[in-house]
Amino acid sequence: MLHLQSESATRWFEQVDQHLDEILIDHAHCERKAASTAMNFINAYAENRDLCREMKQIVEEELEHFEMVLDILEQRGIAFRRLAPGPYGKELNELVRSQEPDRAVDRLLVASLIEARSCERFSLLAEHVRPREPQLADFYAGLFESEARHHTTYVRLAEAFAPRDVVRERLNQLSACEAKIIATGSPLPRMHS
């Protein structure tokens, strides 16, 4: 369902155990960036009413998630602050082709893969912290459905710019690249490191 070609490495759980505060801060930034990405799609493809309608809903949901993560940070006494971004998003976005409609397809599929990886990470995080932090685990388990829906929405919207078989082939190509990027990881403790 999520079109991921790899699972997260145990290295990431070590980062979670050692730097949970920083990963929570990064999660807030991820939600903010996801809302911004959806707004950018509205700006770039304003003539596509279906896309704009779906992006409006995603913007609202991502901003709601952003606020929820900010609340968690506040409850835990963690100051929200800027963080240096990890390389994951930048490396994925470097795969986007420059000419339309290929650019639209790639941008939507990259967004879908980021949502898919977030979905996987939220589920893993929920399981990992449940024994010691059941409330935080419940929060992350509760995000699974909306992140999975965002993933499938982005894939479906890509099919407005290219035939389904072309979209699926490109999704497989980008997913293979995403698996290599996530396997390389980052020393920075991030949601997608």
PDB file of C-alpha atoms in Angstrom:
ATOM      1  CA  MET A   1       0.000   0.000   0.000  1.00  0.00           C
ATOM      2  CA  LEU A   2       2.786   2.472   0.859  1.00  0.00           C
ATOM      3  CA  HIS A   3       5.040   1.625  -2.115  1.00  0.00           C
ATOM      4  CA  LEU A   4       8.156   1.589   0.045  1.00  0.00           C
ATOM      5  CA  GLN A   5      10.929  -0.768  -1.042  1.00  0.00           C
ATOM      6  CA  SER A   6      12.710  -0.918   2.304  1.00  0.00           C
ATOM      7  CA  GLU A   7      12.134  -0.881   6.028  1.00  0.00           C
ATOM      8  CA  SER A   8      13.728   1.482   8.499  1.00  0.00           C
ATOM      9  CA  ALA A   9      17.081   0.405   9.914  1.00  0.00           C
ATOM     10  CA  THR A  10      17.665  -0.215  13.610  1.00  0.00           C
ATOM     11  CA  ARG A  11      20.087   2.730  13.505  1.00  0.00           C
ATOM     12  CA  TRP A  12      17.052   5.029  13.543  1.00  0.00           C
ATOM     13  CA  PHE A  13      15.772   3.515  16.811  1.00  0.00           C
ATOM     14  CA  GLU A  14      19.096   4.370  18.415  1.00  0.00           C
ATOM     15  CA  GLN A  15      18.590   7.976  17.339  1.00  0.00           C
ATOM     16  CA  VAL A  16      15.063   7.891  18.794  1.00  0.00           C
ATOM     17  CA  ASP A  17      16.368   6.565  22.115  1.00  0.00           C
ATOM     18  CA  GLN A  18      19.188   9.090  22.339  1.00  0.00           C
ATOM     19  CA  HIS A  19      17.524  12.180  20.810  1.00  0.00           C
ATOM     20  CA  LEU A  20      13.739  11.876  21.092  1.00  0.00           C
ATOM     21  CA  ASP A  21      13.367  15.601  21.856  1.00  0.00           C
ATOM     22  CA  GLU A  22      15.132  16.547  18.631  1.00  0.00           C
ATOM     23  CA  ILE A  23      13.099  14.058  16.599  1.00  0.00           C
ATOM     24  CA  LEU A  24       9.888  15.542  18.026  1.00  0.00           C
ATOM     25  CA  ILE A  25      11.058  19.042  17.042  1.00  0.00           C
ATOM     26  CA  ASP A  26      11.883  17.739  13.568  1.00  0.00           C
ATOM     27  CA  HIS A  27       8.440  16.168  13.355  1.00  0.00           C
ATOM     28  CA  ALA A  28       6.862  19.593  13.922  1.00  0.00           C
ATOM     29  CA  HIS A  29       8.997  20.950  11.078  1.00  0.00           C
ATOM     30  CA  CYS A  30       7.946  18.020   8.867  1.00  0.00           C
ATOM     31  CA  GLU A  31       4.266  18.849   9.388  1.00  0.00           C
ATOM     32  CA  ARG A  32       4.920  22.534   8.629  1.00  0.00           C
ATOM     33  CA  LYS A  33       6.836  21.613   5.473  1.00  0.00           C
ATOM     34  CA  ALA A  34       4.094  19.170   4.397  1.00  0.00           C
ATOM     35  CA  ALA A  35       1.521  21.973   4.622  1.00  0.00           C
ATOM     36  CA  SER A  36       3.835  24.245   2.648  1.00  0.00           C
ATOM     37  CA  THR A  37       4.329  21.577  -0.015  1.00  0.00           C
ATOM     38  CA  ALA A  38       0.573  21.234  -0.446  1.00  0.00           C
ATOM     39  CA  MET A  39       0.241  25.028  -0.779  1.00  0.00           C
ATOM     40  CA  ASN A  40       2.987  25.001  -3.394  1.00  0.00           C
ATOM     41  CA  PHE A  41       0.973  22.468  -5.412  1.00  0.00           C
ATOM     42  CA  ILE A  42      -2.038  24.808  -5.312  1.00  0.00           C
ATOM     43  CA  ASN A  43       0.142  27.660  -6.557  1.00  0.00           C
ATOM     44  CA  ALA A  44       1.745  25.589  -9.312  1.00  0.00           C
ATOM     45  CA  TYR A  45      -1.386  23.830 -10.586  1.00  0.00           C
ATOM     46  CA  ALA A  46      -4.207  26.272  -9.775  1.00  0.00           C
ATOM     47  CA  GLU A  47      -6.144  25.231 -12.883  1.00  0.00           C
ATOM     48  CA  ASN A  48      -6.562  21.674 -11.563  1.00  0.00           C
ATOM     49  CA  ARG A  49      -9.638  21.913  -9.298  1.00  0.00           C
ATOM     50  CA  ASP A  50      -9.406  18.342  -8.008  1.00  0.00           C
ATOM     51  CA  LEU A  51      -5.786  18.848  -7.018  1.00  0.00           C
ATOM     52  CA  CYS A  52      -6.560  22.190  -5.338  1.00  0.00           C
ATOM     53  CA  ARG A  53      -9.462  20.695  -3.383  1.00  0.00           C
ATOM     54  CA  GLU A  54      -7.323  17.786  -2.153  1.00  0.00           C
ATOM     55  CA  MET A  55      -4.378  20.053  -1.329  1.00  0.00           C
ATOM     56  CA  LYS A  56      -6.597  22.375   0.713  1.00  0.00           C
ATOM     57  CA  GLN A  57      -7.631  19.421   2.852  1.00  0.00           C
ATOM     58  CA  ILE A  58      -4.019  18.266   3.232  1.00  0.00           C
ATOM     59  CA  VAL A  59      -2.902  21.792   4.198  1.00  0.00           C
ATOM     60  CA  GLU A  60      -5.542  21.889   6.929  1.00  0.00           C
ATOM     61  CA  GLU A  61      -4.660  18.424   8.243  1.00  0.00           C
ATOM     62  CA  GLU A  62      -0.913  19.052   8.206  1.00  0.00           C
ATOM     63  CA  LEU A  63      -1.315  22.354  10.062  1.00  0.00           C
ATOM     64  CA  GLU A  64      -3.512  20.587  12.607  1.00  0.00           C
ATOM     65  CA  HIS A  65      -0.777  17.975  13.069  1.00  0.00           C
ATOM     66  CA  PHE A  66       1.807  20.765  13.367  1.00  0.00           C
ATOM     67  CA  GLU A  67      -0.218  22.324  16.182  1.00  0.00           C
ATOM     68  CA  MET A  68      -0.617  18.934  17.877  1.00  0.00           C
ATOM     69  CA  VAL A  69       3.145  18.331  17.826  1.00  0.00           C
ATOM     70  CA  LEU A  70       3.755  21.847  19.171  1.00  0.00           C
ATOM     71  CA  ASP A  71       1.387  20.993  22.039  1.00  0.00           C
ATOM     72  CA  ILE A  72       3.365  17.816  22.776  1.00  0.00           C
ATOM     73  CA  LEU A  73       6.594  19.808  22.787  1.00  0.00           C
ATOM     74  CA  GLU A  74       5.090  22.332  25.189  1.00  0.00           C
ATOM     75  CA  GLN A  75       3.774  19.598  27.505  1.00  0.00           C
ATOM     76  CA  ARG A  76       7.248  18.068  27.603  1.00  0.00           C
ATOM     77  CA  GLY A  77       8.973  21.407  28.200  1.00  0.00           C
ATOM     78  CA  ILE A  78      10.804  21.281  24.863  1.00  0.00           C
ATOM     79  CA  ALA A  79      11.370  24.598  23.109  1.00  0.00           C
ATOM     80  CA  PHE A  80      10.446  24.569  19.435  1.00  0.00           C
ATOM     81  CA  ARG A  81      13.386  25.868  17.450  1.00  0.00           C
ATOM     82  CA  ARG A  82      14.997  25.761  14.042  1.00  0.00           C
ATOM     83  CA  LEU A  83      16.946  22.646  13.152  1.00  0.00           C
ATOM     84  CA  ALA A  84      19.359  21.985  10.335  1.00  0.00           C
ATOM     85  CA  PRO A  85      17.429  19.811   7.902  1.00  0.00           C
ATOM     86  CA  GLY A  86      18.544  16.293   7.171  1.00  0.00           C
ATOM     87  CA  PRO A  87      19.417  15.375   3.571  1.00  0.00           C
ATOM     88  CA  TYR A  88      16.378  13.134   2.920  1.00  0.00           C
ATOM     89  CA  GLY A  89      13.945  15.635   1.388  1.00  0.00           C
ATOM     90  CA  LYS A  90      16.598  17.495  -0.581  1.00  0.00           C
ATOM     91  CA  GLU A  91      17.953  14.285  -2.087  1.00  0.00           C
ATOM     92  CA  LEU A  92      14.472  13.096  -3.051  1.00  0.00           C
ATOM     93  CA  ASN A  93      13.598  16.447  -4.619  1.00  0.00           C
ATOM     94  CA  GLU A  94      16.791  16.359  -6.688  1.00  0.00           C
ATOM     95  CA  LEU A  95      15.213  13.400  -8.543  1.00  0.00           C
ATOM     96  CA  VAL A  96      12.364  15.558  -9.883  1.00  0.00           C
ATOM     97  CA  ARG A  97      12.525  16.034 -13.636  1.00  0.00           C
ATOM     98  CA  SER A  98      12.397  19.623 -14.894  1.00  0.00           C
ATOM     99  CA  GLN A  99       9.875  19.506 -17.755  1.00  0.00           C
ATOM    100  CA  GLU A 100       6.102  19.376 -17.340  1.00  0.00           C
ATOM    101  CA  PRO A 101       4.133  17.144 -17.069  1.00  0.00           C
ATOM    102  CA  ASP A 102       6.974  14.909 -15.805  1.00  0.00           C
ATOM    103  CA  ARG A 103       7.769  17.524 -13.168  1.00  0.00           C
ATOM    104  CA  ALA A 104       4.222  17.392 -11.782  1.00  0.00           C
ATOM    105  CA  VAL A 105       4.275  13.596 -11.699  1.00  0.00           C
ATOM    106  CA  ASP A 106       7.625  13.498  -9.915  1.00  0.00           C
ATOM    107  CA  ARG A 107       6.745  16.224  -7.416  1.00  0.00           C
ATOM    108  CA  LEU A 108       3.530  14.424  -6.485  1.00  0.00           C
ATOM    109  CA  LEU A 109       5.250  11.048  -6.241  1.00  0.00           C
ATOM    110  CA  VAL A 110       8.092  12.420  -4.116  1.00  0.00           C
ATOM    111  CA  ALA A 111       5.475  13.913  -1.787  1.00  0.00           C
ATOM    112  CA  SER A 112       3.726  10.531  -1.720  1.00  0.00           C
ATOM    113  CA  LEU A 113       6.942   8.740  -0.744  1.00  0.00           C
ATOM    114  CA  ILE A 114       7.693  11.223   2.027  1.00  0.00           C
ATOM    115  CA  GLU A 115       4.183  10.638   3.379  1.00  0.00           C
ATOM    116  CA  ALA A 116       4.659   6.871   3.081  1.00  0.00           C
ATOM    117  CA  ARG A 117       7.951   6.955   4.969  1.00  0.00           C
ATOM    118  CA  SER A 118       6.379   9.188   7.608  1.00  0.00           C
ATOM    119  CA  CYS A 119       3.566   6.692   7.947  1.00  0.00           C
ATOM    120  CA  GLU A 120       6.041   3.852   8.438  1.00  0.00           C
ATOM    121  CA  ARG A 121       8.119   5.842  10.916  1.00  0.00           C
ATOM    122  CA  PHE A 122       5.095   6.945  12.958  1.00  0.00           C
ATOM    123  CA  SER A 123       3.942   3.344  13.251  1.00  0.00           C
ATOM    124  CA  LEU A 124       7.420   2.169  14.283  1.00  0.00           C
ATOM    125  CA  LEU A 125       7.792   5.026  16.733  1.00  0.00           C
ATOM    126  CA  ALA A 126       4.435   4.195  18.330  1.00  0.00           C
ATOM    127  CA  GLU A 127       5.491   0.584  18.862  1.00  0.00           C
ATOM    128  CA  HIS A 128       8.956   1.541  20.072  1.00  0.00           C
ATOM    129  CA  VAL A 129       7.905   4.047  22.758  1.00  0.00           C
ATOM    130  CA  ARG A 130       4.679   2.319  23.880  1.00  0.00           C
ATOM    131  CA  PRO A 131       6.194   0.504  26.910  1.00  0.00           C
ATOM    132  CA  ARG A 132       7.480   3.721  28.471  1.00  0.00           C
ATOM    133  CA  GLU A 133       5.312   6.433  26.851  1.00  0.00           C
ATOM    134  CA  PRO A 134       1.842   5.086  26.008  1.00  0.00           C
ATOM    135  CA  GLN A 135       0.313   8.540  25.451  1.00  0.00           C
ATOM    136  CA  LEU A 136       2.977   9.472  22.888  1.00  0.00           C
ATOM    137  CA  ALA A 137       2.565   6.040  21.297  1.00  0.00           C
ATOM    138  CA  ASP A 138      -1.187   6.617  20.939  1.00  0.00           C
ATOM    139  CA  PHE A 139      -0.545   9.971  19.284  1.00  0.00           C
ATOM    140  CA  TYR A 140       1.749   8.442  16.667  1.00  0.00           C
ATOM    141  CA  ALA A 141      -0.515   5.472  16.057  1.00  0.00           C
ATOM    142  CA  GLY A 142      -3.347   7.941  15.454  1.00  0.00           C
ATOM    143  CA  LEU A 143      -1.456   9.672  12.636  1.00  0.00           C
ATOM    144  CA  PHE A 144      -1.110   6.514  10.535  1.00  0.00           C
ATOM    145  CA  GLU A 145      -4.454   6.780   8.730  1.00  0.00           C
ATOM    146  CA  SER A 146      -4.119  10.383   7.591  1.00  0.00           C
ATOM    147  CA  GLU A 147      -0.511   9.926   6.436  1.00  0.00           C
ATOM    148  CA  ALA A 148      -1.480   6.810   4.454  1.00  0.00           C
ATOM    149  CA  ARG A 149      -4.399   8.719   2.908  1.00  0.00           C
ATOM    150  CA  HIS A 150      -2.079  11.581   1.919  1.00  0.00           C
ATOM    151  CA  HIS A 151       0.254   9.077   0.252  1.00  0.00           C
ATOM    152  CA  THR A 152      -2.531   7.547  -1.844  1.00  0.00           C
ATOM    153  CA  THR A 153      -3.956  10.992  -2.674  1.00  0.00           C
ATOM    154  CA  TYR A 154      -0.638  12.164  -4.103  1.00  0.00           C
ATOM    155  CA  VAL A 155      -0.283   9.004  -6.198  1.00  0.00           C
ATOM    156  CA  ARG A 156      -3.849   9.347  -7.513  1.00  0.00           C
ATOM    157  CA  LEU A 157      -3.314  13.011  -8.384  1.00  0.00           C
ATOM    158  CA  ALA A 158      -0.159  12.147 -10.352  1.00  0.00           C
ATOM    159  CA  GLU A 159      -2.423  10.115 -12.636  1.00  0.00           C
ATOM    160  CA  ALA A 160      -4.020  13.382 -13.814  1.00  0.00           C
ATOM    161  CA  PHE A 161      -0.681  14.238 -15.428  1.00  0.00           C
ATOM    162  CA  ALA A 162       0.287  10.857 -16.921  1.00  0.00           C
ATOM    163  CA  PRO A 163      -1.298   7.429 -17.585  1.00  0.00           C
ATOM    164  CA  ARG A 164      -1.551   5.117 -14.599  1.00  0.00           C
ATOM    165  CA  ASP A 165       1.033   2.637 -15.870  1.00  0.00           C
ATOM    166  CA  VAL A 166       3.548   5.453 -16.444  1.00  0.00           C
ATOM    167  CA  VAL A 167       2.888   6.806 -12.938  1.00  0.00           C
ATOM    168  CA  ARG A 168       3.310   3.350 -11.374  1.00  0.00           C
ATOM    169  CA  GLU A 169       6.561   2.723 -13.242  1.00  0.00           C
ATOM    170  CA  ARG A 170       7.943   6.094 -12.134  1.00  0.00           C
ATOM    171  CA  LEU A 171       6.752   5.460  -8.563  1.00  0.00           C
ATOM    172  CA  ASN A 172       8.718   2.201  -8.547  1.00  0.00           C
ATOM    173  CA  GLN A 173      11.823   4.007  -9.820  1.00  0.00           C
ATOM    174  CA  LEU A 174      11.552   6.790  -7.236  1.00  0.00           C
ATOM    175  CA  SER A 175      10.776   4.297  -4.477  1.00  0.00           C
ATOM    176  CA  ALA A 176      13.986   2.409  -5.265  1.00  0.00           C
ATOM    177  CA  CYS A 177      15.922   5.676  -5.007  1.00  0.00           C
ATOM    178  CA  GLU A 178      14.125   6.525  -1.755  1.00  0.00           C
ATOM    179  CA  ALA A 179      15.171   3.169  -0.303  1.00  0.00           C
ATOM    180  CA  LYS A 180      18.825   3.974  -1.046  1.00  0.00           C
ATOM    181  CA  ILE A 181      18.530   7.454   0.449  1.00  0.00           C
ATOM    182  CA  ILE A 182      16.919   6.206   3.666  1.00  0.00           C
ATOM    183  CA  ALA A 183      19.464   3.360   3.911  1.00  0.00           C
ATOM    184  CA  THR A 184      22.307   5.881   3.770  1.00  0.00           C
ATOM    185  CA  GLY A 185      20.641   7.789   6.580  1.00  0.00           C
ATOM    186  CA  SER A 186      22.041  10.787   8.357  1.00  0.00           C
ATOM    187  CA  PRO A 187      23.943  11.377  11.566  1.00  0.00           C
ATOM    188  CA  LEU A 188      21.357  14.061  12.370  1.00  0.00           C
ATOM    189  CA  PRO A 189      18.510  12.613  14.450  1.00  0.00           C
ATOM    190  CA  ARG A 190      15.529  13.366  12.250  1.00  0.00           C
ATOM    191  CA  MET A 191      12.176  11.792  11.473  1.00  0.00           C
ATOM    192  CA  HIS A 192      13.607  10.757   8.088  1.00  0.00           C
ATOM    193  CA  SER A 193      17.256  10.104   9.018  1.00  0.00           C
TER     194      SER A 193
END
